[in-house]
Coordinates of N, CA, C and O in Angstrom, one line a residue:
X1 N 0.8 -1.2 0.0 CA 0.0 0.0 0.0 C 0.9 1.3 0.0 O 0.6 2.2 -0.7
X2 N 1.9 1.3 0.8 CA 2.8 2.4 0.9 C 3.4 2.7 -0.5 O 3.4 3.9 -1.0
X3 N 4.0 1.7 -1.2 CA 4.6 1.9 -2.4 C 3.6 2.3 -3.5 O 4.0 3.1 -4.4
X4 N 2.4 1.8 -3.4 CA 1.4 2.2 -4.4 C 1.1 3.7 -4.3 O 0.9 4.4 -5.2
X5 N 1.0 4.2 -3.0 CA 0.7 5.6 -2.8 C 1.8 6.5 -3.1 O 1.6 7.7 -3.3
X6 N 3.1 6.0 -3.0 CA 4.2 6.9 -3.1 C 5.0 6.8 -4.4 O 5.9 7.5 -4.7
X7 N 4.6 5.8 -5.3 CA 5.3 5.6 -6.5 C 5.2 6.8 -7.5 O 4.1 7.3 -7.6
X8 N 6.2 7.1 -8.1 CA 6.2 8.2 -9.1 C 5.5 7.9 -10.4 O 5.2 8.7 -11.2
X9 N 5.3 6.6 -10.6 CA 4.7 6.1 -11.8 C 3.3 6.8 -12.1 O 2.9 7.0 -13.2
X10 N 2.6 7.2 -11.0 CA 1.3 7.8 -11.1 C 1.3 9.3 -11.4 O 0.3 9.8 -11.8
X11 N 2.5 10.0 -11.3 CA 2.5 11.4 -11.6 C 3.7 11.7 -12.5 O 3.9 12.9 -12.8
X12 N 4.3 10.7 -13.0 CA 5.5 11.0 -13.9 C 5.2 11.8 -15.1 O 5.9 12.6 -15.6
X13 N 4.0 11.6 -15.7 CA 3.6 12.3 -16.9 C 3.2 13.7 -16.6 O 3.1 14.5 -17.6
X14 N 3.1 14.1 -15.4 CA 2.8 15.5 -15.0 C 4.1 16.4 -14.8 O 4.0 17.6 -14.6
X15 N 5.3 15.7 -14.9 CA 6.5 16.5 -14.8 C 6.7 17.4 -16.1 O 6.5 16.9 -17.2
X16 N 7.0 18.7 -15.8 CA 7.1 19.6 -16.9 C 8.5 20.0 -17.2 O 8.8 20.5 -18.3
X17 N 9.4 19.9 -16.2 CA 10.8 20.3 -16.4 C 11.6 19.2 -16.9 O 11.5 18.1 -16.4
X18 N 12.4 19.4 -17.9 CA 13.3 18.3 -18.4 C 14.1 17.7 -17.3 O 14.7 18.4 -16.5
X19 N 14.1 16.4 -17.2 CA 14.6 15.7 -16.0 C 15.4 14.5 -16.5 O 15.0 13.7 -17.4
X20 N 16.6 14.3 -15.8 CA 17.4 13.1 -16.1 C 17.2 12.2 -14.9 O 17.4 12.6 -13.7
X21 N 16.8 11.0 -15.1 CA 16.6 10.0 -14.1 C 17.7 8.9 -14.2 O 17.8 8.3 -15.2
X22 N 18.5 8.8 -13.1 CA 19.5 7.8 -13.1 C 19.2 6.7 -12.1 O 18.9 7.0 -10.9
X23 N 19.2 5.5 -12.5 CA 18.8 4.4 -11.6 C 19.7 3.2 -11.8 O 20.1 2.9 -13.0
X24 N 20.1 2.5 -10.8 CA 20.9 1.3 -10.9 C 20.1 0.0 -10.9 O 19.1 -0.1 -10.1
X25 N 20.4 -1.0 -11.7 CA 19.7 -2.2 -11.7 C 19.8 -2.9 -10.3 O 18.9 -3.7 -9.9
X26 N 20.9 -2.7 -9.6 CA 21.1 -3.4 -8.3 C 20.6 -2.6 -7.1 O 20.9 -2.9 -6.0
X27 N 19.8 -1.6 -7.4 CA 19.2 -0.8 -6.3 C 18.1 -1.6 -5.6 O 17.1 -2.0 -6.2
X28 N 18.3 -1.9 -4.3 CA 17.3 -2.7 -3.6 C 15.9 -2.1 -3.4 O 15.0 -2.8 -3.1
X29 N 15.8 -0.8 -3.7 CA 14.5 -0.1 -3.4 C 13.7 -0.1 -4.7 O 12.5 0.4 -4.6
X30 N 14.2 -0.4 -5.8 CA 13.5 -0.3 -7.1 C 13.5 -1.7 -7.9 O 14.5 -2.4 -7.8
X31 N 12.4 -1.9 -8.5 CA 12.3 -3.1 -9.4 C 13.0 -2.8 -10.7 O 12.6 -1.9 -11.4
X32 N 14.1 -3.6 -11.0 CA 14.8 -3.3 -12.2 C 14.0 -3.5 -13.5 O 14.4 -3.1 -14.6
X33 N 12.9 -4.2 -13.4 CA 12.1 -4.4 -14.6 C 11.2 -3.3 -14.9 O 10.6 -3.2 -16.0
X34 N 11.0 -2.4 -14.0 CA 10.1 -1.2 -14.2 C 11.0 -0.1 -14.8 O 11.9 0.5 -14.1
X35 N 10.8 0.2 -16.0 CA 11.5 1.3 -16.7 C 10.5 2.0 -17.6 O 10.4 1.6 -18.8
X36 N 9.8 3.0 -17.1 CA 8.7 3.6 -17.8 C 9.0 4.5 -18.9 O 8.6 5.7 -19.0
X37 N 9.7 4.0 -19.9 CA 10.1 4.8 -21.1 C 8.9 5.2 -21.8 O 8.9 6.3 -22.4
X38 N 7.8 4.4 -21.8 CA 6.6 4.8 -22.5 C 5.9 6.1 -22.0 O 5.1 6.7 -22.6
X39 N 6.3 6.5 -20.8 CA 5.8 7.8 -20.2 C 6.6 9.0 -20.7 O 6.2 10.1 -20.5
X40 N 7.8 8.7 -21.3 CA 8.6 9.9 -21.7 C 8.2 10.3 -23.1 O 7.5 9.6 -23.9
X41 N 8.6 11.5 -23.5 CA 8.3 12.0 -24.8 C 8.9 11.1 -25.9 O 8.3 10.8 -26.9
X42 N 10.2 10.6 -25.7 CA 10.8 9.7 -26.6 C 10.0 8.4 -26.8 O 10.1 7.8 -27.9
X43 N 9.3 8.0 -25.7 CA 8.5 6.8 -25.8 C 7.1 7.0 -26.2 O 6.3 6.0 -26.1
X44 N 6.7 8.2 -26.5 CA 5.3 8.5 -26.9 C 4.5 9.1 -25.8 O 3.3 9.4 -26.0
X45 N 5.0 9.3 -24.6 CA 4.3 9.9 -23.5 C 4.5 11.4 -23.5 O 4.9 12.0 -24.4
X46 N 4.1 12.0 -22.3 CA 4.2 13.5 -22.2 C 5.4 14.0 -21.4 O 5.7 15.2 -21.5
X47 N 6.1 13.1 -20.6 CA 7.1 13.6 -19.7 C 8.4 13.9 -20.4 O 8.9 13.0 -21.2
X48 N 9.0 15.1 -20.2 CA 10.3 15.4 -20.8 C 11.4 14.7 -20.0 O 12.2 15.4 -19.3
X49 N 11.5 13.4 -19.9 CA 12.4 12.7 -19.1 C 13.4 11.9 -20.0 O 13.0 11.4 -21.1
X50 N 14.6 11.8 -19.5 CA 15.6 10.9 -20.1 C 15.9 9.9 -18.9 O 16.3 10.3 -17.9
X51 N 15.7 8.6 -19.2 CA 15.9 7.6 -18.1 C 17.1 6.8 -18.5 O 17.2 6.2 -19.6
X52 N 18.1 6.8 -17.5 CA 19.3 6.0 -17.7 C 19.4 5.0 -16.6 O 19.2 5.3 -15.4
X53 N 19.6 3.7 -17.0 CA 19.7 2.7 -16.0 C 21.1 2.0 -16.1 O 21.4 1.5 -17.2
X54 N 21.8 2.0 -15.0 CA 23.2 1.4 -15.0 C 23.1 0.0 -14.4 O 22.1 -0.3 -13.7
X55 N 24.1 -0.8 -14.6 CA 24.2 -2.1 -14.1 C 24.3 -2.1 -12.5 O 23.8 -2.9 -11.8
X56 N 25.2 -1.2 -12.1 CA 25.4 -1.2 -10.6 C 25.4 0.3 -10.1 O 25.4 1.2 -10.9
X57 N 25.4 0.4 -8.8 CA 25.3 1.7 -8.2 C 24.6 1.6 -6.9 O 24.8 2.5 -6.0
X58 N 23.8 0.6 -6.7 CA 23.0 0.5 -5.5 C 22.1 1.6 -5.2 O 21.7 2.4 -6.1
X59 N 21.7 1.8 -4.0 CA 20.9 3.0 -3.6 C 21.8 4.0 -3.1 O 22.6 3.8 -2.1
X60 N 21.8 5.2 -3.7 CA 22.7 6.3 -3.4 C 24.2 6.0 -3.8 O 25.1 6.7 -3.4
X61 N 24.4 5.0 -4.6 CA 25.7 4.6 -5.0 C 26.4 5.6 -5.8 O 27.7 5.6 -5.9
X62 N 25.7 6.5 -6.5 CA 26.3 7.5 -7.4 C 26.9 8.7 -6.6 O 27.6 9.5 -7.1
X63 N 26.6 8.7 -5.3 CA 27.1 9.8 -4.4 C 28.5 9.5 -3.9 O 29.1 10.4 -3.4
X64 N 28.9 8.2 -4.0 CA 30.2 7.8 -3.4 C 31.2 7.4 -4.5 O 30.8 6.7 -5.4
X65 N 32.3 8.0 -4.4 CA 33.4 7.6 -5.3 C 34.7 7.6 -4.6 O 34.9 8.1 -3.5
X66 N 35.7 6.9 -5.1 CA 37.0 6.7 -4.5 C 38.0 7.1 -5.6 O 38.0 6.5 -6.7
X67 N 38.9 8.0 -5.3 CA 39.9 8.4 -6.2 C 41.2 7.7 -5.8 O 41.6 7.7 -4.7
X68 N 41.8 7.0 -6.8 CA 43.1 6.4 -6.6 C 44.1 7.4 -6.9 O 44.4 7.7 -8.1
X69 N 44.7 8.0 -5.9 CA 45.7 9.1 -6.0 C 46.9 8.6 -6.8 O 47.4 9.4 -7.6
X70 N 47.3 7.4 -6.7 CA 48.5 6.9 -7.4 C 48.3 6.8 -8.9 O 49.1 7.2 -9.7
X71 N 47.1 6.3 -9.3 CA 46.8 6.1 -10.7 C 46.1 7.3 -11.3 O 46.1 7.5 -12.5
X72 N 45.5 8.2 -10.4 CA 44.8 9.3 -10.9 C 43.4 9.0 -11.5 O 42.8 9.8 -12.2
X73 N 42.9 7.8 -11.2 CA 41.6 7.4 -11.8 C 40.6 7.4 -10.7 O 40.8 7.5 -9.5
X74 N 39.3 7.4 -11.1 CA 38.2 7.4 -10.2 C 37.4 6.2 -10.4 O 37.1 5.7 -11.5
X75 N 37.1 5.5 -9.3 CA 36.2 4.3 -9.3 C 35.0 4.6 -8.5 O 35.0 5.4 -7.5
X76 N 33.9 4.0 -8.9 CA 32.7 4.2 -8.2 C 32.2 3.0 -7.4 O 32.4 1.9 -8.0
X77 N 31.7 3.2 -6.3 CA 31.3 2.0 -5.4 C 30.0 1.4 -6.0 O 29.1 2.1 -6.5
X78 N 29.9 0.1 -5.9 CA 28.7 -0.6 -6.4 C 28.1 -1.3 -5.2 O 27.4 -2.2 -5.3
X79 N 28.4 -0.8 -4.0 CA 27.9 -1.4 -2.7 C 26.4 -1.0 -2.6 O 26.1 0.2 -2.4
X80 N 25.5 -1.9 -2.7 CA 24.1 -1.6 -2.6 C 23.7 -1.3 -1.2 O 22.5 -0.9 -1.0
X81 N 24.5 -1.3 -0.2 CA 24.2 -0.9 1.2 C 24.5 0.5 1.4 O 24.4 1.0 2.5
X82 N 24.9 1.3 0.4 CA 25.2 2.7 0.5 C 24.0 3.5 0.8 O 23.0 3.2 0.3

């Protein structure tokens, strides 16, 4: 009941501002099979959304990164407990 009442799927087509949605397939809070492209303008809907789904990132995983000072590269955590 909570998820039905709070899901964005019911108001996603009312979004008027162009929006980028980033979601990870391993996010424990979201069903990886729900990808409402049909609600976007590109999918024939009304919402000016671009939806990007990555393989990993977990929940809030995009907020955490680790810089390897020796190599100068950046790696991103895929810990779904983040």
